[in-house]
CSV table of C-alpha atoms and ligand atoms in Angstrom, one decimal:
chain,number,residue,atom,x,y,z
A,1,UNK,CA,119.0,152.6,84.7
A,2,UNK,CA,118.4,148.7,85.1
A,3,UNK,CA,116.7,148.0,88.5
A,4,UNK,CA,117.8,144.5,89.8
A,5,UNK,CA,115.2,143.1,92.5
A,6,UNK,CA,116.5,140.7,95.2
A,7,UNK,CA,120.0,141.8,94.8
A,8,UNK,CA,121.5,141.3,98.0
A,9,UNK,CA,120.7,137.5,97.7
A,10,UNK,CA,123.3,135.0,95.7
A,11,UNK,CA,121.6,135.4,92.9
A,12,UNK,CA,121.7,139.1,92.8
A,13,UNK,CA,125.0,139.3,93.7
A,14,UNK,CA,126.6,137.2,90.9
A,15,UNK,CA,124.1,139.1,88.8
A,16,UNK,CA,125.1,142.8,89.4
A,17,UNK,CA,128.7,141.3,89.7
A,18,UNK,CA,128.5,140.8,86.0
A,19,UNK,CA,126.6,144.1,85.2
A,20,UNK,CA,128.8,145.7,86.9
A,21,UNK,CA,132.0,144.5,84.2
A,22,UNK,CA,129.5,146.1,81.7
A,23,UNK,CA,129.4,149.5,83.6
A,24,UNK,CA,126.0,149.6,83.7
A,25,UNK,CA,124.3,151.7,86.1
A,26,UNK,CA,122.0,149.6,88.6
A,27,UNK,CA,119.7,150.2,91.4
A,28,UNK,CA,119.1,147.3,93.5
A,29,UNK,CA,116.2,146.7,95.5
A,30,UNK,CA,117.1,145.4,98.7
A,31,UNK,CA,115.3,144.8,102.1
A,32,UNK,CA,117.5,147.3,104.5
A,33,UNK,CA,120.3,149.7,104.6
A,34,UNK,CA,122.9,146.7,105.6
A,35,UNK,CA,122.2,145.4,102.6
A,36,UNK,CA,122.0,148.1,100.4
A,37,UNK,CA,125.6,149.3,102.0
A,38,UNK,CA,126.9,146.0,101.4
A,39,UNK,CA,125.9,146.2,97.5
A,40,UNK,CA,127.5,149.6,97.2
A,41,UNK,CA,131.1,147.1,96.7
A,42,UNK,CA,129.4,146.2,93.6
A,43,UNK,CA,129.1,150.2,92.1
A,44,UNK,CA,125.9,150.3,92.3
A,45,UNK,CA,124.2,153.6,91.5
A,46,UNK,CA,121.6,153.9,94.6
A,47,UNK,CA,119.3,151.3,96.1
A,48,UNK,CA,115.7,151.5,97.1
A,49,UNK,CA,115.0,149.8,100.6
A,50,UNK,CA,111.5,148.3,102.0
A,51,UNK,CA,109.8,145.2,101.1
A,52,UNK,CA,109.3,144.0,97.6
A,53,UNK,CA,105.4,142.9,98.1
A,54,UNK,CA,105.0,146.7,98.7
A,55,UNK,CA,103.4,148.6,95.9
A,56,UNK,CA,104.9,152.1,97.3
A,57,UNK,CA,108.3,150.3,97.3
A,58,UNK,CA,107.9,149.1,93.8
A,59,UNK,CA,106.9,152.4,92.5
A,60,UNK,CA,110.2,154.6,94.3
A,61,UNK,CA,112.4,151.4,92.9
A,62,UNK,CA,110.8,151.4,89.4
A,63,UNK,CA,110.8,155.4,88.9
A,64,UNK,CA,113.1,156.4,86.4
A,65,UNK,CA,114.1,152.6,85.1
A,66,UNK,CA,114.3,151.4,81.5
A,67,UNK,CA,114.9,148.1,82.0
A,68,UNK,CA,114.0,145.2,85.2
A,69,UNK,CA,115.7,142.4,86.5
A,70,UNK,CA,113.2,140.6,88.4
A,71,UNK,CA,114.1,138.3,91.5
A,72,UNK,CA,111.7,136.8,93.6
A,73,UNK,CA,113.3,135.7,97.0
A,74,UNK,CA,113.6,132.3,97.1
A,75,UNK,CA,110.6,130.3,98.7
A,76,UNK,CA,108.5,133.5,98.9
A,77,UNK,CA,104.5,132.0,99.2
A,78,UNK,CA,103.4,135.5,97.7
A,79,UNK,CA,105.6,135.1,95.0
A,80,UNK,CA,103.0,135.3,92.0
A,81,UNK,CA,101.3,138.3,93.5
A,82,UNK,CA,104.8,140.3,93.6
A,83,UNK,CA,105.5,139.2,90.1
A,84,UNK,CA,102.0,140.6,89.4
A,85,UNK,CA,102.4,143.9,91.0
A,86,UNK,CA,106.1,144.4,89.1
A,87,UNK,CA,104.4,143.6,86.3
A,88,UNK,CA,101.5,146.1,86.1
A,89,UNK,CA,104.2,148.7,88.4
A,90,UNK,CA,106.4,148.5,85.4
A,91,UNK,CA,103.8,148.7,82.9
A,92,UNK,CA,103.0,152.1,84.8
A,93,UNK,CA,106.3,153.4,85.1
A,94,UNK,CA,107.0,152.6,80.7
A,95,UNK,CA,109.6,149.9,81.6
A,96,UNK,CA,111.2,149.3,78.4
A,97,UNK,CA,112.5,145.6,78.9
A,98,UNK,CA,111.6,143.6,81.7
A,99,UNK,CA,113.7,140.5,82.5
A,100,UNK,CA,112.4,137.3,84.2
A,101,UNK,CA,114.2,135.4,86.6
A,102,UNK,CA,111.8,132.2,86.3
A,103,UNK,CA,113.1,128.5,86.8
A,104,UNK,CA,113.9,125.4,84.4
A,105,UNK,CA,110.8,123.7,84.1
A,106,UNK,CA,108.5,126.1,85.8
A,107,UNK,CA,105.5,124.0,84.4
A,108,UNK,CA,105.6,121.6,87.4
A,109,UNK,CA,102.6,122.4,89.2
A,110,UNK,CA,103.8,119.7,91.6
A,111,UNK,CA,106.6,121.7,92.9
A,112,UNK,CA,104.6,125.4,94.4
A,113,UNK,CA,107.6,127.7,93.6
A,114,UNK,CA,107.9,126.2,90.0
A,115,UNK,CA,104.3,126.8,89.7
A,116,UNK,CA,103.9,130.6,90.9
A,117,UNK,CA,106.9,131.7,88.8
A,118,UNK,CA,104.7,129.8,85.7
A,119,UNK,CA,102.0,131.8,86.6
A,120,UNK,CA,104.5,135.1,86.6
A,121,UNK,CA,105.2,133.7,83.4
A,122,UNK,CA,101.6,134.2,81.7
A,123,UNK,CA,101.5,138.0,83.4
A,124,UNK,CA,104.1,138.7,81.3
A,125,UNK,CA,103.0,137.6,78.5
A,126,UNK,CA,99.6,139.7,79.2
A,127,UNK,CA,101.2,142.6,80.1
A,128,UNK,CA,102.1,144.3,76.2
A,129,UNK,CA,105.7,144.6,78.1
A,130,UNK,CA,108.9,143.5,76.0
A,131,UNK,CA,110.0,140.8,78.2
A,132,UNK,CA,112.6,138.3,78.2
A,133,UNK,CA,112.4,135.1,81.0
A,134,UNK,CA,115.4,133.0,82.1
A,135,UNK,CA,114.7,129.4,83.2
A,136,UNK,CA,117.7,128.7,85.5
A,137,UNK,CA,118.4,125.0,86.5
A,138,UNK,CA,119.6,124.3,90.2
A,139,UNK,CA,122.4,126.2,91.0
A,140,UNK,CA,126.0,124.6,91.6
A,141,UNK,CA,126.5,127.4,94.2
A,142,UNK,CA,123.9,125.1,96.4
A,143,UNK,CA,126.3,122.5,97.1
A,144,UNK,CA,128.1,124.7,99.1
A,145,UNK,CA,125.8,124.4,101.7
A,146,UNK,CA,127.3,120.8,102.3
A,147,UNK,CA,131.0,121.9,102.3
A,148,UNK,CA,132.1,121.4,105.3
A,149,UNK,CA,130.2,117.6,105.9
A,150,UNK,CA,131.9,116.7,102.8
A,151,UNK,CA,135.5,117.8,103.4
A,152,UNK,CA,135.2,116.6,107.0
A,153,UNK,CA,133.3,113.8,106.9
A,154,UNK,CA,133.5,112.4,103.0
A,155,UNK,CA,129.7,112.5,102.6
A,156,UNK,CA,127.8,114.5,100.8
A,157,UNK,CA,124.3,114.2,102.0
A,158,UNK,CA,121.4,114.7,100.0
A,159,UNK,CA,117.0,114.4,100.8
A,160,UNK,CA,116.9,112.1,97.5
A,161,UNK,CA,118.0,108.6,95.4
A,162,UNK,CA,121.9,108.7,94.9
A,163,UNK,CA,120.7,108.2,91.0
A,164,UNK,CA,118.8,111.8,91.0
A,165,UNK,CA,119.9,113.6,87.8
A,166,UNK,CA,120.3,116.9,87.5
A,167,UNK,CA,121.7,119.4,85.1
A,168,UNK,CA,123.5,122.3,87.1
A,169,UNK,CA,124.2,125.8,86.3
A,170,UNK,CA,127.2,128.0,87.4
A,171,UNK,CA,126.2,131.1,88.7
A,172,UNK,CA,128.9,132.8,87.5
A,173,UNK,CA,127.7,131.8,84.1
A,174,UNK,CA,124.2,132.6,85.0
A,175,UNK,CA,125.3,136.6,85.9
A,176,UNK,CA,126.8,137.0,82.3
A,177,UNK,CA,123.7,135.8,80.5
A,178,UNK,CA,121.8,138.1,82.1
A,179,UNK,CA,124.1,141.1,81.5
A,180,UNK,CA,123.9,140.1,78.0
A,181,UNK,CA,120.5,139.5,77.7
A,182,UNK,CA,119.9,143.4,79.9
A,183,UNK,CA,122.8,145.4,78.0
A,184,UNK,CA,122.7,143.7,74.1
A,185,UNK,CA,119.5,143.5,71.9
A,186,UNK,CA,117.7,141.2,70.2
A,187,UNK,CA,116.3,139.0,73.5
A,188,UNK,CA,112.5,140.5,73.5
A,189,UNK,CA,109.9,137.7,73.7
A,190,UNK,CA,112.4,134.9,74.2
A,191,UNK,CA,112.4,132.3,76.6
A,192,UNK,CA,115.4,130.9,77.6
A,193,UNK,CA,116.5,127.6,79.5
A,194,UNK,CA,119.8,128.2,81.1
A,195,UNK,CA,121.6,125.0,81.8
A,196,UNK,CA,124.9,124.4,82.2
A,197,UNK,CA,125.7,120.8,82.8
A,198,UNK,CA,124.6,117.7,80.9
A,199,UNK,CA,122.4,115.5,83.5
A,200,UNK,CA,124.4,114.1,86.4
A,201,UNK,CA,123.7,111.5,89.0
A,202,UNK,CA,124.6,112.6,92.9
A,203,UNK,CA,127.2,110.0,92.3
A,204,UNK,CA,128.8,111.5,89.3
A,205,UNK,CA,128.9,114.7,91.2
A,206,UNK,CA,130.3,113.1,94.4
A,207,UNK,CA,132.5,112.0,92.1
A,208,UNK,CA,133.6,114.6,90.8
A,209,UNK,CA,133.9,116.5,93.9
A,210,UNK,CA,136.3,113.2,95.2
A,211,UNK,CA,138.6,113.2,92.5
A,212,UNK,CA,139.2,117.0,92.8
A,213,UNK,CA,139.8,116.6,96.6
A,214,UNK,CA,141.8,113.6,96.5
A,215,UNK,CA,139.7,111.2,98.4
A,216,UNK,CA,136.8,109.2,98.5
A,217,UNK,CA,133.3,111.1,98.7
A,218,UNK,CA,130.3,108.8,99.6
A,219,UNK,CA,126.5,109.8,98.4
A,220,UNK,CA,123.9,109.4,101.3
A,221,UNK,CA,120.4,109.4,101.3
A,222,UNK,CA,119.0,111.5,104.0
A,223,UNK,CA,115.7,110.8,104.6
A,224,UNK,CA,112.2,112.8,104.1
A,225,UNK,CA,111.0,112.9,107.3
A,226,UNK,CA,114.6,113.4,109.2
A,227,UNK,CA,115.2,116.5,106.5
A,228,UNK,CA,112.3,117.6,108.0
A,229,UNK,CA,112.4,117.1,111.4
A,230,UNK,CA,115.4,119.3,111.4
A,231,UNK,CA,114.0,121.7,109.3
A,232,UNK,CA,111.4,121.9,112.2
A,233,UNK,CA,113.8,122.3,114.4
A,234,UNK,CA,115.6,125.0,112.3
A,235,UNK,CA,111.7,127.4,112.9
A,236,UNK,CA,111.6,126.8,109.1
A,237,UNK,CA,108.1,128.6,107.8
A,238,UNK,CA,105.4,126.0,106.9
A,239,UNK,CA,105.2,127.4,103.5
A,240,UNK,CA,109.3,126.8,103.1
A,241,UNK,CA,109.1,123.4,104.5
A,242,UNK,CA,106.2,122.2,102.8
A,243,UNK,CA,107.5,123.9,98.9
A,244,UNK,CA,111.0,122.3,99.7
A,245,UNK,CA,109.6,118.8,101.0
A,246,UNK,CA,107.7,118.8,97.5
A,247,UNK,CA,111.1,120.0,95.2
A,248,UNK,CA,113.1,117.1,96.7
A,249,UNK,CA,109.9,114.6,96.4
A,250,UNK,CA,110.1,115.4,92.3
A,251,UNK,CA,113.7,115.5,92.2
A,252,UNK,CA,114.0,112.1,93.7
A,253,UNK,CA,111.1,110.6,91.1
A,254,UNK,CA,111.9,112.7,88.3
A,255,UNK,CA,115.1,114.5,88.4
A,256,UNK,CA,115.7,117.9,86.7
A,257,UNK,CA,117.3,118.1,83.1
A,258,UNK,CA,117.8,120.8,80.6
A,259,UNK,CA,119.9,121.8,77.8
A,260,UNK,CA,122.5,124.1,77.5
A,261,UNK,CA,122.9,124.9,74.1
A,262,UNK,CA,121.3,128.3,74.8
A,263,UNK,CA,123.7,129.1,77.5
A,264,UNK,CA,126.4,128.3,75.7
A,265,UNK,CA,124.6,130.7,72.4
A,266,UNK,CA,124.5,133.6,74.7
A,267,UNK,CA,127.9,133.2,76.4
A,268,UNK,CA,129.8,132.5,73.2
A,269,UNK,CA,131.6,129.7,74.5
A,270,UNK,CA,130.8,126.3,76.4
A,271,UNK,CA,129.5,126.8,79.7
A,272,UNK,CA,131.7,125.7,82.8
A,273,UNK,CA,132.0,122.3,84.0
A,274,UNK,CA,131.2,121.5,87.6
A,275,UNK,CA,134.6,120.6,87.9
A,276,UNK,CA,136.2,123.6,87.1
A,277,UNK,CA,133.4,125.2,89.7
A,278,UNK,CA,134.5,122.9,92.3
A,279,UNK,CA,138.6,123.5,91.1
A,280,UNK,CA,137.5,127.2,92.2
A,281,UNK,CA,135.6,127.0,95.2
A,282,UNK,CA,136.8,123.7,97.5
A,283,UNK,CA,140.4,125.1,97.3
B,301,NAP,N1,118.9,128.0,94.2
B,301,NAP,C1,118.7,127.6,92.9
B,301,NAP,O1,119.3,126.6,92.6
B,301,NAP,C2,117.8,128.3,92.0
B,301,NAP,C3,117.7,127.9,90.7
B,301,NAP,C4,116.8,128.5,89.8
B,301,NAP,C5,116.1,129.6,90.3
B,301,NAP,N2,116.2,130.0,91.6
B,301,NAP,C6,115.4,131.1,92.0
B,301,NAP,O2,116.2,132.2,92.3
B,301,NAP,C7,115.5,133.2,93.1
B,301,NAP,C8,116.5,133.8,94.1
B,301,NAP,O3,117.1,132.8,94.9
B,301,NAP,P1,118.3,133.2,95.8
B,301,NAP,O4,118.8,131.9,96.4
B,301,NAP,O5,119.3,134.0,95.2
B,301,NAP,O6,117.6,134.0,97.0
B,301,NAP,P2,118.2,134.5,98.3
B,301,NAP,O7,119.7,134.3,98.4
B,301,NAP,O8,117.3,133.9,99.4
B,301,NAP,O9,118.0,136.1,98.2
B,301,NAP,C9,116.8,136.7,98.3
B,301,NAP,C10,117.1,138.2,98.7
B,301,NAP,O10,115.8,138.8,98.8
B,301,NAP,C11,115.7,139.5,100.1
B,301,NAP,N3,114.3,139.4,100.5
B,301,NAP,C12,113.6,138.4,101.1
B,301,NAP,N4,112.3,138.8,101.2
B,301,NAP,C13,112.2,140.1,100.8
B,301,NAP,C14,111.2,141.0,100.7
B,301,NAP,N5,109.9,140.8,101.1
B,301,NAP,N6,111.4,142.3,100.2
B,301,NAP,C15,112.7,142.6,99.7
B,301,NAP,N7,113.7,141.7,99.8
B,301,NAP,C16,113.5,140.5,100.3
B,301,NAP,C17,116.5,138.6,101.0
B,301,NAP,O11,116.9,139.3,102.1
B,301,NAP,P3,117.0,138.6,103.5
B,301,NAP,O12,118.3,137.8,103.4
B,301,NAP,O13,117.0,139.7,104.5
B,301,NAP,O14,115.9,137.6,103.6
B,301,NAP,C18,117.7,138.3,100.1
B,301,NAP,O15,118.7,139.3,100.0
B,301,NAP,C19,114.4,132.4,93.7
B,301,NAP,O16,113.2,132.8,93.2
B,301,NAP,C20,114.6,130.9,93.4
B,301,NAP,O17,113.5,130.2,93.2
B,301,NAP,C21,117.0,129.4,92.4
């Protein structure tokens, strides 16, 4: 049994998505019953429900699991201490394999969430447990946030420097690495970037976006402190605003780049292109 944490989220979902093409038999740990019913789609085998910082609700989810595919929520502040108590739960329970979903270049101590999951990093590697972490760069998925302001108004919006480079990742890619990496052999102690683009600017993938849709999309610059006035304005948590305000400060002085030659080793094949993502979803 391969528990997946943070399933209901778009991470887990393209993740037991591709698990589930493997027929491999998957509790997902999930905050309520909604979810958990919404996941059954997905043929999962049961889920556990309560709140992953638990240590009761890590021990029911982790009883009877060989292997762990761990998923913090997104902008969690605890997120080093859950990824602590997985850890020494699963160490407990004689998890054979525990997977790491980390983030490319979790050595920034300048951006919080990069940091924690570091820290989650060197737990691991304490533990004695055979692990395997996945360094995933910014997902392509997130640009569908902006949809809608660039179909109807030809702008895609972003809080940094039109020249920002970034490599992005497919999710759908992303999902099938894992499976590999949870059903195959031959992962333990490996770190993996997972990168699916080369580097582009916000105008390359405005671009790109443009050409695909026929017309003319313009890169903006939204500023800092406008981001975050509405972000106030959204009752965004102070730990939230403050981690984001810092990723899109070091995005827009430093970018985000990776490699994916390992992708493309554990999918067999080149990764896919943001314009085949965008060909799929901005029909
Ligand atoms: N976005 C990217 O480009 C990117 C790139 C690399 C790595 N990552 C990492 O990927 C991870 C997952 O991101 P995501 O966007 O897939 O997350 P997400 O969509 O926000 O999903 C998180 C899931 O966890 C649930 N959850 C929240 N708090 C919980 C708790 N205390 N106990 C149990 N369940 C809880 C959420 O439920 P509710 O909906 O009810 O809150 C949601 O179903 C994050 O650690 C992020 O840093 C993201």
């Amino acid at each position: 049994m391969i528990l997946v944490t943070g399933a209901a989220g778009k991470t887990g979902q393209a993740v037991l998505k591709a698990l589930q093409k493997k027929n491999a038999k998957i509790r997902a740990l999930v905050r309520n019953g909604e979810q958990a019913e919404l996941l059954m789609n997905y043929g999962i085998a049961d889920a556990v429900t309560g709140d992953m910082s638990s240590q009761e609700v890590l021990k029911e989810a982790l009883t009877g699991v060989s292997s762990v595919y761990h998923i913090c929520p997104n902008m969690h502040p605890a997120e080093e201490l859950i990824g602590q108590l997985i850890i020494s739960t699963s160490r407990e329970k004689k998890v054979e394999k525990f997977v790491f979903h980390s983030v490319l270049h979790p050595q920034t101590a300048k951006m919080p969430h990069h940091w924690q999951k570091l820290k989650v990093e060197e737990a691991l590697f304490e533990s004695g447990l055979s692990f395997t972490i996945l360094q995933p760069a910014p997902y392509m998925q997130n640009i569908l946030a902006f949809k809608d302001v660039i179909i109807n108004e030809g702008v895609y919006r972003v809080p940094y420097p039109p020249q920002t480079r970034m490599s992005l990742l497919d999710l759908e890619d992303l999902g099938e690495a894992v499976a590999t990496v949870l059903t195959g052999s031959g992962h333990d102690n490996a770190t993996y970037e997972i990168v699916g683009t080369d580097p582009l600017t916000q105008e390359e993938i405005a671009s790109c976006i443009g050409k695909r849709l026929n017309k003319e999309i313009r890169v903006e610059e939204a500023p800092l402190t406008q981001w975050r006035l509405q972000a106030k304005e959204l009752d965004m948590d102070t730990y939230q605003l403050e981690t984001l305000s810092s990723m899109f400060e070091y995005y827009a002085n430093y970018g985000l780049v990776g490699n994916n030659k390992v992708l493309e080793m554990l999918l067999g094949r080149s990764p896919g292109s943001l314009d085949e993502f965008i060909k799929r979803e901005f029909k």
